[in-house]
Amino acid sequence: MPAIVLVGAQWGDEGKGKATDLLGSRVDYVVKFNGGNNAGHTIVINGEKFALHLLPSGILSENCVPVIGNGVVIDLEVLFGEIDALQARGRSTEKLVVSADAHIIAPYNTVIDKVTERFAGSRRIGTTGRGIGPTYADKMNRIGIRVQDLFDEVTLRDKVTSVLNLKNQVLAKIYNRRALEVDAVVEFLLSYADRLRPMVANTALLLHEALEDGKTVLLEAGQATMLDVDHGNYPFVTSSSATAGGACTGSGIPPTRIARVIAVVKAYATRVGEGPFPTELLDSKGDELRNAGAEFGTTTGRPRRTGWYDAPVARYAARINGVTDFVLTKLDILTGLPEIPVCVAYDIDGVRHDDMPMTQAEFHKAVPIYQTFPGWEEDISKARTLADLPANCQAYVRALEEMSGARISVIGVGPGRDQSIVLNDLLA
């Protein structure tokens, strides 16, 4: 059986949690391979809403093993807060597995993240201030704290001491902040060690053995293609690899084991934070779309910027990720609009671009070229086949499929687990 990658095709918040949950009962492992608690998934099961931030979406599927992979950065307080909240609602978390190689968000990372963003002023990138970027920077600088370090106090103390020799200089001399104490940081991290230990494993080996045994592994991305540190709108991106390539490095599964790449794309577009967003609506239509779609961050509560569907972005995501199937979400939110514009290309300094421009400077100047489609008034929340959709709605879906670079295999027509139209079996 294969490994399957599921990524976001836009700027995040496409509904990856629902897509993962839809597959969760039919796969054996769900692996979060990148990011941290700077993003979230909202899942609705039998009318009950669950907001997940750090835990893999598979945590809500009884027969699935949820795995936090080596590519994730972990805020221990958030991790156990989520676990406790789910257990309080009668949900089991006993199958959760955490990579020994995943990096820990230390308290100094969060402090530095917040003061750096404030210091940047108008040049800020819109970070959530949760220490994600500084933790990944420490990882690349080879001074990071990993999960396995919590089980060797001598090593942990040595690492924290070495790191704070540098970090405290930055905090005190550049940002005029109080230095952090080694003992306090070590004590904080060690306070979670005993509870974390039973969950920790060599997850790369675990997943290899699972695939060898014929199990199906779903690799779940945090954030999305346009926020990928290499292939997104740099520097207005996250600090990890949120594309299909990152699934391999963030899990230890080789690319030869990946059989399918599923990308989730919303029937319109949203993003949070700073950076270019060609189809952004800055008028009342944007407010209406935001309110209709409840476009407020699962983790931060921030209002999301809203805009029309961007076909060049979808085609770019299809190419970068090798998308085999799209899952189109939130189609129901467009119900009632008399007409629906779709960006089919960009005008940049009078030149038409059918694909993403090469440079960030060009993308900042991109003006959408729209094709407008007639809307529909009928309620589509109970539709379970393509034929159940109004004719104009069907035409909109087919147009998006034709211009986006891969087939649309699932259509979301509401927030519930059962509110989906399956055109092609994603696991067949």
CSV table of N, CA, C and O in Angstrom, one decimal, residues 34-100:
chain,number,residue,atom,x,y,z
A,34,ASN,N,5.3,18.8,8.9
A,34,ASN,CA,5.9,20.1,9.0
A,34,ASN,C,5.1,21.1,9.9
A,34,ASN,O,4.0,20.8,10.3
A,35,GLY,N,5.7,22.2,10.2
A,35,GLY,CA,5.0,23.3,10.9
A,35,GLY,C,4.9,23.0,12.4
A,35,GLY,O,5.6,22.1,12.9
A,36,GLY,N,4.1,23.8,13.0
A,36,GLY,CA,3.9,23.6,14.5
A,36,GLY,C,2.5,24.1,14.8
A,36,GLY,O,1.6,23.8,14.1
A,37,ASN,N,2.4,24.8,15.9
A,37,ASN,CA,1.1,25.2,16.3
A,37,ASN,C,0.8,26.6,15.8
A,37,ASN,O,0.0,27.4,16.4
A,38,ASN,N,1.4,27.0,14.7
A,38,ASN,CA,1.1,28.3,14.0
A,38,ASN,C,0.0,28.1,13.0
A,38,ASN,O,-0.3,29.1,12.2
A,39,ALA,N,-0.6,27.0,12.9
A,39,ALA,CA,-1.7,26.7,12.0
A,39,ALA,C,-2.7,25.8,12.7
A,39,ALA,O,-2.3,25.1,13.6
A,40,GLY,N,-3.9,25.7,12.2
A,40,GLY,CA,-4.9,24.9,12.8
A,40,GLY,C,-5.9,24.3,11.8
A,40,GLY,O,-6.0,24.8,10.7
A,41,HIS,N,-6.5,23.2,12.2
A,41,HIS,CA,-7.5,22.6,11.4
A,41,HIS,C,-8.8,22.6,12.2
A,41,HIS,O,-8.8,22.2,13.4
A,42,THR,N,-9.9,22.9,11.5
A,42,THR,CA,-11.2,22.7,12.2
A,42,THR,C,-12.0,21.6,11.5
A,42,THR,O,-12.1,21.5,10.3
A,43,ILE,N,-12.4,20.6,12.4
A,43,ILE,CA,-13.1,19.4,11.9
A,43,ILE,C,-14.4,19.4,12.6
A,43,ILE,O,-14.5,19.6,13.8
A,44,VAL,N,-15.5,19.1,11.8
A,44,VAL,CA,-16.8,19.0,12.4
A,44,VAL,C,-17.3,17.5,12.2
A,44,VAL,O,-17.4,17.0,11.1
A,45,ILE,N,-17.6,16.9,13.4
A,45,ILE,CA,-18.1,15.5,13.4
A,45,ILE,C,-19.4,15.4,14.1
A,45,ILE,O,-19.5,15.7,15.3
A,46,ASN,N,-20.5,15.0,13.4
A,46,ASN,CA,-21.8,15.0,13.9
A,46,ASN,C,-22.2,16.3,14.6
A,46,ASN,O,-22.8,16.3,15.7
A,47,GLY,N,-21.8,17.4,14.0
A,47,GLY,CA,-22.2,18.7,14.5
A,47,GLY,C,-21.3,19.2,15.6
A,47,GLY,O,-21.4,20.3,16.1
A,48,GLU,N,-20.3,18.4,16.0
A,48,GLU,CA,-19.4,18.7,17.1
A,48,GLU,C,-18.1,19.3,16.4
A,48,GLU,O,-17.5,18.6,15.6
A,49,LYS,N,-17.6,20.4,16.8
A,49,LYS,CA,-16.5,21.1,16.2
A,49,LYS,C,-15.2,20.8,17.1
A,49,LYS,O,-15.2,21.0,18.3
A,50,PHE,N,-14.2,20.5,16.4
A,50,PHE,CA,-12.9,20.3,17.0
A,50,PHE,C,-11.8,21.2,16.3
A,50,PHE,O,-11.7,21.2,15.1
A,51,ALA,N,-11.1,21.9,17.1
A,51,ALA,CA,-10.0,22.8,16.6
A,51,ALA,C,-8.7,22.2,17.0
A,51,ALA,O,-8.4,22.1,18.1
A,52,LEU,N,-7.9,21.7,16.0
A,52,LEU,CA,-6.6,21.1,16.2
A,52,LEU,C,-5.5,22.1,15.7
A,52,LEU,O,-5.7,22.8,14.7
A,53,HIS,N,-4.5,22.1,16.5
A,53,HIS,CA,-3.4,23.1,16.1
A,53,HIS,C,-2.1,22.3,15.9
A,53,HIS,O,-1.4,22.5,14.8
A,54,LEU,N,-1.7,21.5,16.8
A,54,LEU,CA,-0.4,20.7,16.7
A,54,LEU,C,-0.7,19.3,16.4
A,54,LEU,O,0.2,18.6,15.7
A,55,LEU,N,-1.7,18.7,16.8
A,55,LEU,CA,-2.0,17.3,16.6
A,55,LEU,C,-2.4,17.0,15.2
A,55,LEU,O,-3.1,17.8,14.6
A,56,PRO,N,-2.0,15.9,14.7
A,56,PRO,CA,-2.5,15.4,13.3
A,56,PRO,C,-4.0,15.2,13.3
A,56,PRO,O,-4.6,14.8,14.3
A,57,SER,N,-4.6,15.5,12.2
A,57,SER,CA,-6.1,15.3,12.1
A,57,SER,C,-6.5,13.9,12.4
A,57,SER,O,-7.6,13.7,12.8
A,58,GLY,N,-5.7,13.0,12.1
A,58,GLY,CA,-6.0,11.6,12.3
A,58,GLY,C,-6.2,11.2,13.8
A,58,GLY,O,-6.7,10.1,14.1
A,59,ILE,N,-6.0,12.1,14.7
A,59,ILE,CA,-6.2,11.9,16.1
A,59,ILE,C,-7.7,11.6,16.4
A,59,ILE,O,-8.0,11.0,17.4
A,60,LEU,N,-8.6,12.0,15.5
A,60,LEU,CA,-10.0,11.9,15.7
A,60,LEU,C,-10.6,10.6,15.0
A,60,LEU,O,-11.8,10.4,15.1
A,61,SER,N,-9.7,9.8,14.4
A,61,SER,CA,-10.1,8.6,13.7
A,61,SER,C,-9.7,7.4,14.6
A,61,SER,O,-8.5,7.2,14.9
A,62,GLU,N,-10.7,6.6,15.0
A,62,GLU,CA,-10.4,5.6,16.0
A,62,GLU,C,-9.4,4.5,15.5
A,62,GLU,O,-8.6,4.0,16.4
A,63,ASN,N,-9.4,4.2,14.3
A,63,ASN,CA,-8.5,3.1,13.8
A,63,ASN,C,-7.2,3.6,13.2
A,63,ASN,O,-6.4,2.8,12.6
A,64,CYS,N,-6.9,4.9,13.4
A,64,CYS,CA,-5.7,5.5,12.8
A,64,CYS,C,-4.7,5.8,13.9
A,64,CYS,O,-5.0,6.2,15.0
A,65,VAL,N,-3.4,5.7,13.5
A,65,VAL,CA,-2.3,6.0,14.4
A,65,VAL,C,-1.8,7.4,14.0
A,65,VAL,O,-1.3,7.6,12.9
A,66,PRO,N,-2.0,8.5,14.8
A,66,PRO,CA,-1.5,9.8,14.5
A,66,PRO,C,0.0,10.0,14.9
A,66,PRO,O,0.4,9.5,16.0
A,67,VAL,N,0.7,10.6,14.0
A,67,VAL,CA,2.2,10.7,14.2
A,67,VAL,C,2.6,12.1,14.0
A,67,VAL,O,2.2,12.8,13.0
A,68,ILE,N,3.4,12.6,14.9
A,68,ILE,CA,4.0,13.9,14.7
A,68,ILE,C,5.4,13.6,14.3
A,68,ILE,O,6.3,13.1,15.0
A,69,GLY,N,5.7,14.0,13.0
A,69,GLY,CA,7.0,13.7,12.4
A,69,GLY,C,8.2,14.5,12.8
A,69,GLY,O,8.0,15.5,13.5
A,70,ASN,N,9.3,14.1,12.3
A,70,ASN,CA,10.6,14.8,12.6
A,70,ASN,C,10.6,16.2,12.1
A,70,ASN,O,11.4,17.1,12.6
A,71,GLY,N,9.8,16.6,11.1
A,71,GLY,CA,9.8,17.9,10.5
A,71,GLY,C,9.0,18.9,11.2
A,71,GLY,O,9.0,20.1,10.9
A,72,VAL,N,8.3,18.5,12.3
A,72,VAL,CA,7.5,19.4,13.1
A,72,VAL,C,8.3,20.0,14.2
A,72,VAL,O,9.2,19.4,14.7
A,73,VAL,N,7.9,21.2,14.6
A,73,VAL,CA,8.5,21.9,15.8
A,73,VAL,C,7.3,21.9,16.9
A,73,VAL,O,6.2,22.3,16.5
A,74,ILE,N,7.7,21.5,18.1
A,74,ILE,CA,6.6,21.2,19.1
A,74,ILE,C,6.7,22.2,20.3
A,74,ILE,O,7.7,22.3,20.9
A,75,ASP,N,5.6,22.8,20.5
A,75,ASP,CA,5.4,23.6,21.8
A,75,ASP,C,4.8,22.6,22.8
A,75,ASP,O,3.6,22.2,22.6
A,76,LEU,N,5.5,22.2,23.8
A,76,LEU,CA,5.1,21.1,24.7
A,76,LEU,C,3.8,21.5,25.5
A,76,LEU,O,2.9,20.7,25.7
A,77,GLU,N,3.7,22.8,25.8
A,77,GLU,CA,2.6,23.2,26.6
A,77,GLU,C,1.3,23.1,25.7
A,77,GLU,O,0.3,22.7,26.2
A,78,VAL,N,1.5,23.5,24.4
A,78,VAL,CA,0.3,23.4,23.5
A,78,VAL,C,0.0,22.0,23.3
A,78,VAL,O,-1.2,21.6,23.2
A,79,LEU,N,1.0,21.1,23.1
A,79,LEU,CA,0.7,19.7,22.8
A,79,LEU,C,-0.1,19.1,23.9
A,79,LEU,O,-1.1,18.5,23.6
A,80,PHE,N,0.3,19.2,25.1
A,80,PHE,CA,-0.4,18.6,26.2
A,80,PHE,C,-1.7,19.3,26.5
A,80,PHE,O,-2.7,18.7,27.0
A,81,GLY,N,-1.8,20.6,26.2
A,81,GLY,CA,-3.1,21.3,26.3
A,81,GLY,C,-4.1,20.7,25.4
A,81,GLY,O,-5.3,20.5,25.7
A,82,GLU,N,-3.7,20.4,24.1
A,82,GLU,CA,-4.6,19.8,23.2
A,82,GLU,C,-5.0,18.4,23.6
A,82,GLU,O,-6.2,18.0,23.4
A,83,ILE,N,-4.0,17.7,24.0
A,83,ILE,CA,-4.3,16.3,24.5
A,83,ILE,C,-5.3,16.3,25.6
A,83,ILE,O,-6.3,15.5,25.6
A,84,ASP,N,-5.1,17.1,26.6
A,84,ASP,CA,-6.0,17.2,27.7
A,84,ASP,C,-7.4,17.6,27.3
A,84,ASP,O,-8.4,17.1,27.8
A,85,ALA,N,-7.5,18.6,26.4
A,85,ALA,CA,-8.8,19.1,25.9
A,85,ALA,C,-9.6,18.0,25.2
A,85,ALA,O,-10.8,17.8,25.4
A,86,LEU,N,-8.9,17.2,24.3
A,86,LEU,CA,-9.6,16.1,23.6
A,86,LEU,C,-10.0,15.0,24.6
A,86,LEU,O,-11.1,14.5,24.5
A,87,GLN,N,-9.1,14.7,25.6
A,87,GLN,CA,-9.5,13.6,26.5
A,87,GLN,C,-10.7,14.1,27.4
A,87,GLN,O,-11.5,13.3,27.7
A,88,ALA,N,-10.7,15.4,27.7
A,88,ALA,CA,-11.9,15.9,28.5
A,88,ALA,C,-13.2,15.8,27.7
A,88,ALA,O,-14.3,15.7,28.3
A,89,ARG,N,-13.1,15.7,26.4
A,89,ARG,CA,-14.3,15.5,25.6
A,89,ARG,C,-14.5,14.0,25.2
A,89,ARG,O,-15.3,13.7,24.3
A,90,GLY,N,-13.8,13.1,25.8
A,90,GLY,CA,-14.0,11.7,25.6
A,90,GLY,C,-13.3,11.1,24.4
A,90,GLY,O,-13.6,10.0,24.0
A,91,ARG,N,-12.3,11.9,23.9
A,91,ARG,CA,-11.6,11.4,22.7
A,91,ARG,C,-10.2,10.8,23.2
A,91,ARG,O,-9.5,11.4,24.0
A,92,SER,N,-9.9,9.6,22.7
A,92,SER,CA,-8.7,9.0,23.1
A,92,SER,C,-7.5,9.6,22.3
A,92,SER,O,-7.6,9.8,21.1
A,93,THR,N,-6.4,9.7,23.0
A,93,THR,CA,-5.1,10.1,22.3
A,93,THR,C,-4.0,9.1,22.6
A,93,THR,O,-2.8,9.5,22.4
A,94,GLU,N,-4.4,7.9,23.0
A,94,GLU,CA,-3.4,7.0,23.4
A,94,GLU,C,-2.5,6.4,22.3
A,94,GLU,O,-1.4,5.9,22.6
A,95,LYS,N,-2.9,6.6,21.1
A,95,LYS,CA,-2.2,6.1,19.9
A,95,LYS,C,-1.1,7.1,19.4
A,95,LYS,O,-0.4,6.7,18.5
A,96,LEU,N,-1.1,8.3,19.9
A,96,LEU,CA,-0.3,9.3,19.4
A,96,LEU,C,1.2,8.9,19.5
A,96,LEU,O,1.7,8.4,20.6
A,97,VAL,N,1.9,9.1,18.4
A,97,VAL,CA,3.4,8.8,18.4
A,97,VAL,C,4.1,10.1,18.0
A,97,VAL,O,3.7,10.9,17.1
A,98,VAL,N,5.2,10.4,18.7
A,98,VAL,CA,6.0,11.6,18.4
A,98,VAL,C,7.4,11.2,18.0
A,98,VAL,O,8.0,10.4,18.7
A,99,SER,N,7.9,11.9,17.0
A,99,SER,CA,9.3,11.6,16.6
A,99,SER,C,10.3,12.1,17.6
A,99,SER,O,10.3,13.2,18.1
A,100,ALA,N,11.3,11.2,17.9
A,100,ALA,CA,12.4,11.6,18.7
A,100,ALA,C,13.3,12.7,18.1
A,100,ALA,O,14.0,13.4,18.8
